[in-house]
Short mmCIF file of C-alpha atoms in Angstrom, two decimals:
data_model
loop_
_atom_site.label_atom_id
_atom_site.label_comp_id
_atom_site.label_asym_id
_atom_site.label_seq_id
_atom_site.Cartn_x
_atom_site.Cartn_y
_atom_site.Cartn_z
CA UNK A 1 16.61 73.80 -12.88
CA UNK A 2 20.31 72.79 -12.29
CA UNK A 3 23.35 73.84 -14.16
CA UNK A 4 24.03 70.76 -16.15
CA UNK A 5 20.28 70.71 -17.38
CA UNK A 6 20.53 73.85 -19.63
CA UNK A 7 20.45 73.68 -22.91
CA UNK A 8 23.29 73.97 -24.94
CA UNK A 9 23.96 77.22 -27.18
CA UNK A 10 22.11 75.77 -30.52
CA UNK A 11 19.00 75.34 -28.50
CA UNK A 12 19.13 71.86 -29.46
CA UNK A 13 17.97 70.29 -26.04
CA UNK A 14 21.49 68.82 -25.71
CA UNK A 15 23.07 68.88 -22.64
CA UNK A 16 25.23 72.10 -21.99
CA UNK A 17 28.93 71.40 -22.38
CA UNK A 18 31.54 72.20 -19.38
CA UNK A 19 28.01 72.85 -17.23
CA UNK A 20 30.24 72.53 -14.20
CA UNK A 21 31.66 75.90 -15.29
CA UNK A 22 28.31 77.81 -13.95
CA UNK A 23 28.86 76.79 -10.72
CA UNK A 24 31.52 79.14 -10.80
CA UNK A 25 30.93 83.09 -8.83
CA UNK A 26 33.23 84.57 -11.99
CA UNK A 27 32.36 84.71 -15.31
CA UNK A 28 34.40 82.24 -17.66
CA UNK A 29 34.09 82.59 -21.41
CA UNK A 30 35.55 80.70 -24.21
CA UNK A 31 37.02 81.89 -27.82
CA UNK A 32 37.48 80.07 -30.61
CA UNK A 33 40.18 81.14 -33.57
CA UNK A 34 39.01 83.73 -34.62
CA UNK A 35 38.28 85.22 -31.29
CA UNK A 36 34.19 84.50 -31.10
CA UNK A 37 32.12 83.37 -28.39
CA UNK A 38 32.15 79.36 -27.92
CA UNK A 39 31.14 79.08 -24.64
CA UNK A 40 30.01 81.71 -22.11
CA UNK A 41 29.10 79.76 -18.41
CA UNK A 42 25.73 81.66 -15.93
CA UNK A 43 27.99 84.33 -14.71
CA UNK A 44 29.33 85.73 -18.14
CA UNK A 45 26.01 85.64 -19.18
CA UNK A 46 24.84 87.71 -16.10
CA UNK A 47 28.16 90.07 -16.40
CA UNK A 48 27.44 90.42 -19.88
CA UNK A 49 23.80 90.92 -19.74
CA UNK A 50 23.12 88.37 -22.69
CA UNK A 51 22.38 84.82 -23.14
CA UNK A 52 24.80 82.46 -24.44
CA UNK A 53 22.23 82.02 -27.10
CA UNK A 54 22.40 85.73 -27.94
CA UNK A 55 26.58 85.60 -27.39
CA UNK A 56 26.91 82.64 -29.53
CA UNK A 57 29.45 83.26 -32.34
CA UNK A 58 29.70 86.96 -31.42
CA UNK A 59 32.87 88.61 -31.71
CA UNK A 60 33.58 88.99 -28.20
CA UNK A 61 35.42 92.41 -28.83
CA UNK A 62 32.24 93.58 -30.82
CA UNK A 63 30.92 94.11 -26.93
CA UNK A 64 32.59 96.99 -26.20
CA UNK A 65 33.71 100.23 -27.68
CA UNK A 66 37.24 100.28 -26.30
CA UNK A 67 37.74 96.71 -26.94
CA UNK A 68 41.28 97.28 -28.69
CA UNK A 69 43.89 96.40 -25.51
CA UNK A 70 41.11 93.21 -25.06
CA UNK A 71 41.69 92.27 -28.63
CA UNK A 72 45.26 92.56 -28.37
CA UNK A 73 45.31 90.43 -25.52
CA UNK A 74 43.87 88.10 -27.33
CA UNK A 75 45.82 87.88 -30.17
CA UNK A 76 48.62 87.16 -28.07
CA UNK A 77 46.98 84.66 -26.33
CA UNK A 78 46.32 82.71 -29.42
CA UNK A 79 49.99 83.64 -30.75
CA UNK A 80 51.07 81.69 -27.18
CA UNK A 81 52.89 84.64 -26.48
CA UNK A 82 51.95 83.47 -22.46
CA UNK A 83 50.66 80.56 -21.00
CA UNK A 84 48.55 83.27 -19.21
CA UNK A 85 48.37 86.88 -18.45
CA UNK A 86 46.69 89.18 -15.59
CA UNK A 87 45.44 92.52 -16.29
CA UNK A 88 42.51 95.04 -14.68
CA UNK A 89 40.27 96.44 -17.39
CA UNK A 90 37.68 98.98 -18.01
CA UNK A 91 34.99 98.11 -20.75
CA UNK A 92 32.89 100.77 -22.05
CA UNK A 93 29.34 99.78 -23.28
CA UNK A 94 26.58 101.19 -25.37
CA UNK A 95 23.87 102.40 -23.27
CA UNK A 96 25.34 100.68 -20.31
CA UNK A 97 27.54 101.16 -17.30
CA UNK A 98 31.26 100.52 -18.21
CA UNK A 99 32.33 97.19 -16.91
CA UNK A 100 35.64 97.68 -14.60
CA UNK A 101 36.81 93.90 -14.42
CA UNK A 102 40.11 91.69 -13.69
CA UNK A 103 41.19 89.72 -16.59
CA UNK A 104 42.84 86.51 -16.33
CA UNK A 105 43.76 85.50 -19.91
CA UNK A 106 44.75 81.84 -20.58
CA UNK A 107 46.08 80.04 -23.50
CA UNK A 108 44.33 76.79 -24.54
CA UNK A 109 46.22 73.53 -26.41
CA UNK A 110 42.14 73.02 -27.75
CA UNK A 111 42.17 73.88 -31.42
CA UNK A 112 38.42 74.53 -31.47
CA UNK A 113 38.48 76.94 -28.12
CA UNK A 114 42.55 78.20 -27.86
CA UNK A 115 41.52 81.39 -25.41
CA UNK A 116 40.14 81.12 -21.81
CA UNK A 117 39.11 84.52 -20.40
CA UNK A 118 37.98 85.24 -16.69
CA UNK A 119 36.42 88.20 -15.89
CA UNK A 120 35.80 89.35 -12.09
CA UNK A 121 34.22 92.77 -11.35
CA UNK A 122 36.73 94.62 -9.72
CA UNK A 123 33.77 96.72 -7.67
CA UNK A 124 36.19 97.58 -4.78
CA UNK A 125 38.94 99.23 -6.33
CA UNK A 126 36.01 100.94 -8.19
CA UNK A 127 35.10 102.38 -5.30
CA UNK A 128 38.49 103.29 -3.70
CA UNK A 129 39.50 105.22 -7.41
CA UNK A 130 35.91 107.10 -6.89
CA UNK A 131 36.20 107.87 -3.21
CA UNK A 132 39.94 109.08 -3.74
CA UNK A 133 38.54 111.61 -6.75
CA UNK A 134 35.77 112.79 -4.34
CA UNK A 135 38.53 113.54 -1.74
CA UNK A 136 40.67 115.09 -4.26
CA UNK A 137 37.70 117.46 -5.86
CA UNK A 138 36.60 118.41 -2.06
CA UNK A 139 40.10 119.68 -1.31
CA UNK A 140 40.62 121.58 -4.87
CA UNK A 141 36.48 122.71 -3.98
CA UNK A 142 37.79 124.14 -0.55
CA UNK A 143 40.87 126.19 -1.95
CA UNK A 144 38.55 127.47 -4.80
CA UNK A 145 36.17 128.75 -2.69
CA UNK A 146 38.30 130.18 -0.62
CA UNK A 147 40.32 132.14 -3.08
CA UNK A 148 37.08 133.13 -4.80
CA UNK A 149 35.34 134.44 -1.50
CA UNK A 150 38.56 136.48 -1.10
CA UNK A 151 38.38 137.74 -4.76
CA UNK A 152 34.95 138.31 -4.58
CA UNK A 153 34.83 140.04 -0.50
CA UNK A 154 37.69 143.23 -0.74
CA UNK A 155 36.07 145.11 -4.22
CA UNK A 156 32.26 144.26 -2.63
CA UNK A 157 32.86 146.09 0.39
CA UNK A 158 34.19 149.21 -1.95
CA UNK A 159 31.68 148.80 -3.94
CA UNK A 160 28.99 149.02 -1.18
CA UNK A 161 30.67 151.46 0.62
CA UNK A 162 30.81 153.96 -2.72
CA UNK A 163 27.21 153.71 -3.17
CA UNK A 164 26.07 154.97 0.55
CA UNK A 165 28.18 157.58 -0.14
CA UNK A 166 26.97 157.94 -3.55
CA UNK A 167 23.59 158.16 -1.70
CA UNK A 168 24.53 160.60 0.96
CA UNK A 169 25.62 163.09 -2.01
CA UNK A 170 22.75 162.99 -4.21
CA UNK A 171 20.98 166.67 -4.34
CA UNK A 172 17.59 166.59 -2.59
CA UNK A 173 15.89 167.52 -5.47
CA UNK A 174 16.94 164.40 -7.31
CA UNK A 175 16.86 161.75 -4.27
CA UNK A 176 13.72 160.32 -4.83
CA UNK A 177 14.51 159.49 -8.67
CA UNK A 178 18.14 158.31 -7.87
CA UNK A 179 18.09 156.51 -4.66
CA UNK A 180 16.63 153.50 -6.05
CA UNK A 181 19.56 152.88 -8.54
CA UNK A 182 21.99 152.94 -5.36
CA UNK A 183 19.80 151.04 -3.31
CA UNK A 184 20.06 148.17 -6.05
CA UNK A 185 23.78 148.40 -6.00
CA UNK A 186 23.79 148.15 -2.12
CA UNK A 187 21.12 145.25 -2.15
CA UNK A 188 23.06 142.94 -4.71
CA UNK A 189 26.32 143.63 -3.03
CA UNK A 190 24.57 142.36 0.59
CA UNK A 191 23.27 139.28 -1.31
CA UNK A 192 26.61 138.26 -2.64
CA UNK A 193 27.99 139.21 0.76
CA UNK A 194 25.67 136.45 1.01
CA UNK A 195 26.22 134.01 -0.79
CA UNK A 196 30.12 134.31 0.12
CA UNK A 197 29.73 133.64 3.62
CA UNK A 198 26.98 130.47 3.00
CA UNK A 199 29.90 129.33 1.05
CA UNK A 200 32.35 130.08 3.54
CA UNK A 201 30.46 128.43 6.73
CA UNK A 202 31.52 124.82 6.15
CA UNK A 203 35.32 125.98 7.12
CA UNK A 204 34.77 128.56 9.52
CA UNK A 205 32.68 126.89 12.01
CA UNK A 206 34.18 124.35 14.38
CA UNK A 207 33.52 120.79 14.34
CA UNK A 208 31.40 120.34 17.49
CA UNK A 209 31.75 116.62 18.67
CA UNK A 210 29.41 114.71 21.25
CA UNK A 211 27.60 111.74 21.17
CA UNK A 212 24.92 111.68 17.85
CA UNK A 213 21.74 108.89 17.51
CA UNK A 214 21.59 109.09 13.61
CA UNK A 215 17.61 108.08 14.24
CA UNK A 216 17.06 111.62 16.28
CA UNK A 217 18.84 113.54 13.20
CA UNK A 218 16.63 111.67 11.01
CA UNK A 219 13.71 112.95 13.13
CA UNK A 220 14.75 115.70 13.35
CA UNK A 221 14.88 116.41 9.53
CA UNK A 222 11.52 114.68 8.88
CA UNK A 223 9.47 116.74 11.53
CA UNK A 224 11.37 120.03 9.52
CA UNK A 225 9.93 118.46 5.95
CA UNK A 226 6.55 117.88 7.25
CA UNK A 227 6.02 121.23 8.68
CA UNK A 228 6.60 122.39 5.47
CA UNK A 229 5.31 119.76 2.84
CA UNK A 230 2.64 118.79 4.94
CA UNK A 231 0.16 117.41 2.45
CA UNK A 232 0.78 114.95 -0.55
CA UNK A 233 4.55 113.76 0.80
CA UNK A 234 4.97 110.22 2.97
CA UNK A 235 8.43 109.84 4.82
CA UNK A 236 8.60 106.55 5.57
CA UNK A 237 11.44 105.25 8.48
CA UNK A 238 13.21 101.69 7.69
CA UNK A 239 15.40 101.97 10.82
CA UNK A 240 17.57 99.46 11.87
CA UNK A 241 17.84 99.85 16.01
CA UNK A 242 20.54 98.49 16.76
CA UNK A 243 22.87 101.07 14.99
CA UNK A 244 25.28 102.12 18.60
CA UNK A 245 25.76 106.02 18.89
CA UNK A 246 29.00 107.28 17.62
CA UNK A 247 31.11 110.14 18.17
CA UNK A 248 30.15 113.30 15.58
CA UNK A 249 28.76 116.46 15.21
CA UNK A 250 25.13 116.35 15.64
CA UNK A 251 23.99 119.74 13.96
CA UNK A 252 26.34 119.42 10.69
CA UNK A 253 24.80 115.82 10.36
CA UNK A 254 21.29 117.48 10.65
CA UNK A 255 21.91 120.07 8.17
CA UNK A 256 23.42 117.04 5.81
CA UNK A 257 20.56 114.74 5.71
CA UNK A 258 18.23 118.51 5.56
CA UNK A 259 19.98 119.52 2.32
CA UNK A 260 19.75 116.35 0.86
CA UNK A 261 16.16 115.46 1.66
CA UNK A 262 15.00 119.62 1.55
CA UNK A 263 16.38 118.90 -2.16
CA UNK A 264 14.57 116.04 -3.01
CA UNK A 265 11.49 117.24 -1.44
CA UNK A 266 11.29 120.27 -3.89
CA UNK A 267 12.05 117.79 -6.63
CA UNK A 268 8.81 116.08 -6.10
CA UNK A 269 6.77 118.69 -6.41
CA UNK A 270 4.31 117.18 -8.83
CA UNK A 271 3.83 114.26 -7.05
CA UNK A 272 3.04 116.19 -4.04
CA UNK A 273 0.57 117.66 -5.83
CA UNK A 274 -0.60 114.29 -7.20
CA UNK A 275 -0.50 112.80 -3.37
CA UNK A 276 2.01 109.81 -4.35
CA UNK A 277 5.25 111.19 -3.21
CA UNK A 278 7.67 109.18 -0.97
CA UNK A 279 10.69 109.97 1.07
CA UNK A 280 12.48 107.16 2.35
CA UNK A 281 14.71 107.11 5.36
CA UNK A 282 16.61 103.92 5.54
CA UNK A 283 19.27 102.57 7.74
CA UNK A 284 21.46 99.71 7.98
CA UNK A 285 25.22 98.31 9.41
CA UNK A 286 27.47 98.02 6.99
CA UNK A 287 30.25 95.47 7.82
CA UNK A 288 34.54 95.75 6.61
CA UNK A 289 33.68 98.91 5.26
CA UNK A 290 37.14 100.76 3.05
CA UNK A 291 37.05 104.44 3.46
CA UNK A 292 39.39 106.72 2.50
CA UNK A 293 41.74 103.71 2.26
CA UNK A 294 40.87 103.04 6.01
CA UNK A 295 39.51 99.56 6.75
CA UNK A 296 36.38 99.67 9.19
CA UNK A 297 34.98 96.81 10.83
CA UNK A 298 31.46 98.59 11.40
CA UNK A 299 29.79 102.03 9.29
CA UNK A 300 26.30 103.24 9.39
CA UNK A 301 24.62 102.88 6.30
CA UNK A 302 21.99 105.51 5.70
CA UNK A 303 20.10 106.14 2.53
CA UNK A 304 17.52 108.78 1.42
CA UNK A 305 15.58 108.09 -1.55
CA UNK A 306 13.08 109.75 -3.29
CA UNK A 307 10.29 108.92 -6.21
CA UNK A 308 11.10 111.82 -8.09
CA UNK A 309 12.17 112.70 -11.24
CA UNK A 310 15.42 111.70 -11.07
CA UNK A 311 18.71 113.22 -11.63
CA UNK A 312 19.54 114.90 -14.84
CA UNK A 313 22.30 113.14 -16.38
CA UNK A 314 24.22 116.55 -18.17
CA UNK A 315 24.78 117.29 -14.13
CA UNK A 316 24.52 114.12 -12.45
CA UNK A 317 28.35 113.47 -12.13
CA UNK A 318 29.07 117.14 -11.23
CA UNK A 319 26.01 117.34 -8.45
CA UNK A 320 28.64 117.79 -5.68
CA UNK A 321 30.56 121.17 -7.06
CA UNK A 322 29.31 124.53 -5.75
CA UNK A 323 26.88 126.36 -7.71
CA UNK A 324 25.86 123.55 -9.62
CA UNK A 325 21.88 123.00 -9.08
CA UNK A 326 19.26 121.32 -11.06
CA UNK A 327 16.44 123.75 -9.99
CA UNK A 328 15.78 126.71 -11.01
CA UNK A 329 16.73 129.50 -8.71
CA UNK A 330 18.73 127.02 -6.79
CA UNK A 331 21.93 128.04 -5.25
CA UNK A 332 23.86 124.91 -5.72
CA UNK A 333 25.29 124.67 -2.46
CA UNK A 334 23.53 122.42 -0.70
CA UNK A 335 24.90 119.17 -1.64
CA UNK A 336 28.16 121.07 -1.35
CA UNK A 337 28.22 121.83 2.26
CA UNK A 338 26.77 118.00 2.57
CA UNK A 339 29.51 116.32 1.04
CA UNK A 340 32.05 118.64 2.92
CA UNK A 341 30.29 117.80 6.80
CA UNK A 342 30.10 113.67 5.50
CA UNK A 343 34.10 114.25 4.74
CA UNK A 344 34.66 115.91 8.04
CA UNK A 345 33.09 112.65 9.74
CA UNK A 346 35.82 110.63 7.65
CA UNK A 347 32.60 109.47 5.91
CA UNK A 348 31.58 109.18 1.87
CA UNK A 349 28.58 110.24 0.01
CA UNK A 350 26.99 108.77 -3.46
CA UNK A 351 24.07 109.11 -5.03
CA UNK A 352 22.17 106.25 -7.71
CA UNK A 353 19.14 108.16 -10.08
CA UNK A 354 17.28 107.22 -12.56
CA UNK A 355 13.73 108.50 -13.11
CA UNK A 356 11.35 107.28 -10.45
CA UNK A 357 14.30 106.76 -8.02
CA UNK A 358 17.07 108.51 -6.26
CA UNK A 359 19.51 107.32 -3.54
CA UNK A 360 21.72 109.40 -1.85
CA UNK A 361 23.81 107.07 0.21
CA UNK A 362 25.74 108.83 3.22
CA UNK A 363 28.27 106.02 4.64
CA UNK A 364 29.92 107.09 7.98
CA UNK A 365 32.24 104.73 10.66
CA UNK A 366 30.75 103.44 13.30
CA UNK A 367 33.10 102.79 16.84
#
């Protein structure tokens, strides 16, 4: 069906009015006086996630919950404050993603529709905002553990030390019954000793660079899941071969894409044991690729998703923090030490989850 054979928003059978205005990419929407929906063309309806029948007459504010600088917009606009007015927005919705858009506000001489609003998603500077807050955590993530390693490393060596000697002083006679109480001290100190150097390794090792195939680190990882989930998981490869070699470290890129699909591996655990769970490796080119506010004509693309149980949400934005972890007994420093190898290749990783499905995206430049 064409654009200028919809029906209009009574349901009438008429002909839509201004049809020509769904041939348009960005979503144009008009208000009558007191600010309702008149008119909404395909791509409001699609931005909006409504039909025009369902937008019809609706408060157009009434869509969001921080709809008050919108409103005020508006106001002027019907005021003819300006002919028209720019502005980039973010609108919060129930339930839904918040829209981040760029508003083009236009006064009307029409009586019946005064207020013209254009909304385009504004998906790129989205991204750059999100990207520079990743950088920004990772570098206040590296000073924190650092600091806290050194907190945590001077009064654990003391500590250790006083209980062998603790140890070494006990009278015979009461060895047996004491020794275990030191040798707990001594064992929790080593696995904090532990724990502080896993957290430490990302910044002491050195970047190691040589030509990597991102195909032989993803074979590399899926032989590694296999040998241990060998029955009830599928890993299935959607390769793209004609991804060139690039310049990287080949062994933090293995342990990346390990921790990430190690992770999701343990999270589908049921479905092992029900036979249906599915690892995806995926690759593509990505083309004029923004990272880290440098422009890239080529990046590798790679995605590992999963049919588990998703993501919770209480943690889902703060996935990437050390000693954060979803799983019980988990150390929460695998997605750490991921992120912080993907930043060392100038690269950027996401993640998408919902239950049924989760996408960690790993975006890296290609030469």
């Amino acid at each position: 069906m064409t654009a200028t054979n919809r029906p209009g928003p009574a349901g009438s059978g008429a002909m839509r009015p201004l049809a020509g205005l769904d041939l348009l990419a960005s979503a144009v929407i008009l208000l009558d006086p007191e600010g309702r929906i008149s008119f909404a063309n395909a791509a409001a309806e699609n931005l909006l996630e409504n039909s025009i029948k369902a937008l019809s007459r609706q408060k157009l504010t009434a869509l969001f919950v921080n709809a008050d600088e919108l409103a005020n917009i508006c106001t002027q606009a019907l005021g003819h404050v300006f002919a028209d007015l720019r502005v980039d927005l973010t609108l919060e919705r129930v339930g839904r993603e918040p829209l981040r858009v760029h508003c083009i506000v236009c006064a009307l001489d029409d009586p019946q529709t005064p207020v013209l609003i254009e909304l385009r998603e504004n998906v790129q500077q989205f991204k750059l905002d999100r990207e520079e807050r990743m950088l920004d955590q990772s570098q206040i993530n590296k000073e924190l553990i650092r600091n806290l390693a050194h907190e945590i490393k001077n009064p654990l060596g003391g500590i250790r030390g006083a209980a062998q000697l603790l140890e070494l002083e006990l009278p015979a006679r009461h060895l047996s019954q004491l020794r275990e109480y030191t040798q707990v001290i001594i064992k929790e100190a080593d696995r904090l000793q532990t724990l502080v150097d896993r957290l430490l390794a990302p910044h002491r090792r050195p970047h190691i660079v040589g030509d990597v195939n991102i195909h032989e680190v993803c074979e590399r990882v899926r032989s590694l899941i296999l040998a241990e989930f060998p029955n009830g998981l599928t890993i299935r490869r959607d390769y793209d071969a004609s991804i060139p070699e690039f310049r990287g470290d080949k062994e933090q890129l293995i342990q990346t894409v390990l921790n990430i699909a190690h992770n999701a591996a343990q999270a589908l655990a049921e479905r092992i044991l029900g036979g249906d769970a599915e690892l995806i490796f995926r690759t593509r080119v990505a083309r004029q690729v923004t990272l880290a506010k440098v422009r890239y004509g080529l990046a590798l693309d790679l995605h590992i998703i999963d049919n588990g149980p998703g993501i919770s949400p209480q943690i889902r934005d703060r996935i990437f923090y050390p000693l954060v972890s979803g799983r019980e007994g988990g150390s929460g420093l695998g997605l750490t030490l991921a992120q912080t190898f993907v930043l060392q290749h100038r690269g950027v990783i996401e993640c998408e989850s919902r239950p049924g499905y989760t996408d960690f995206r790993i975006v890296l430049p290609l030469p």
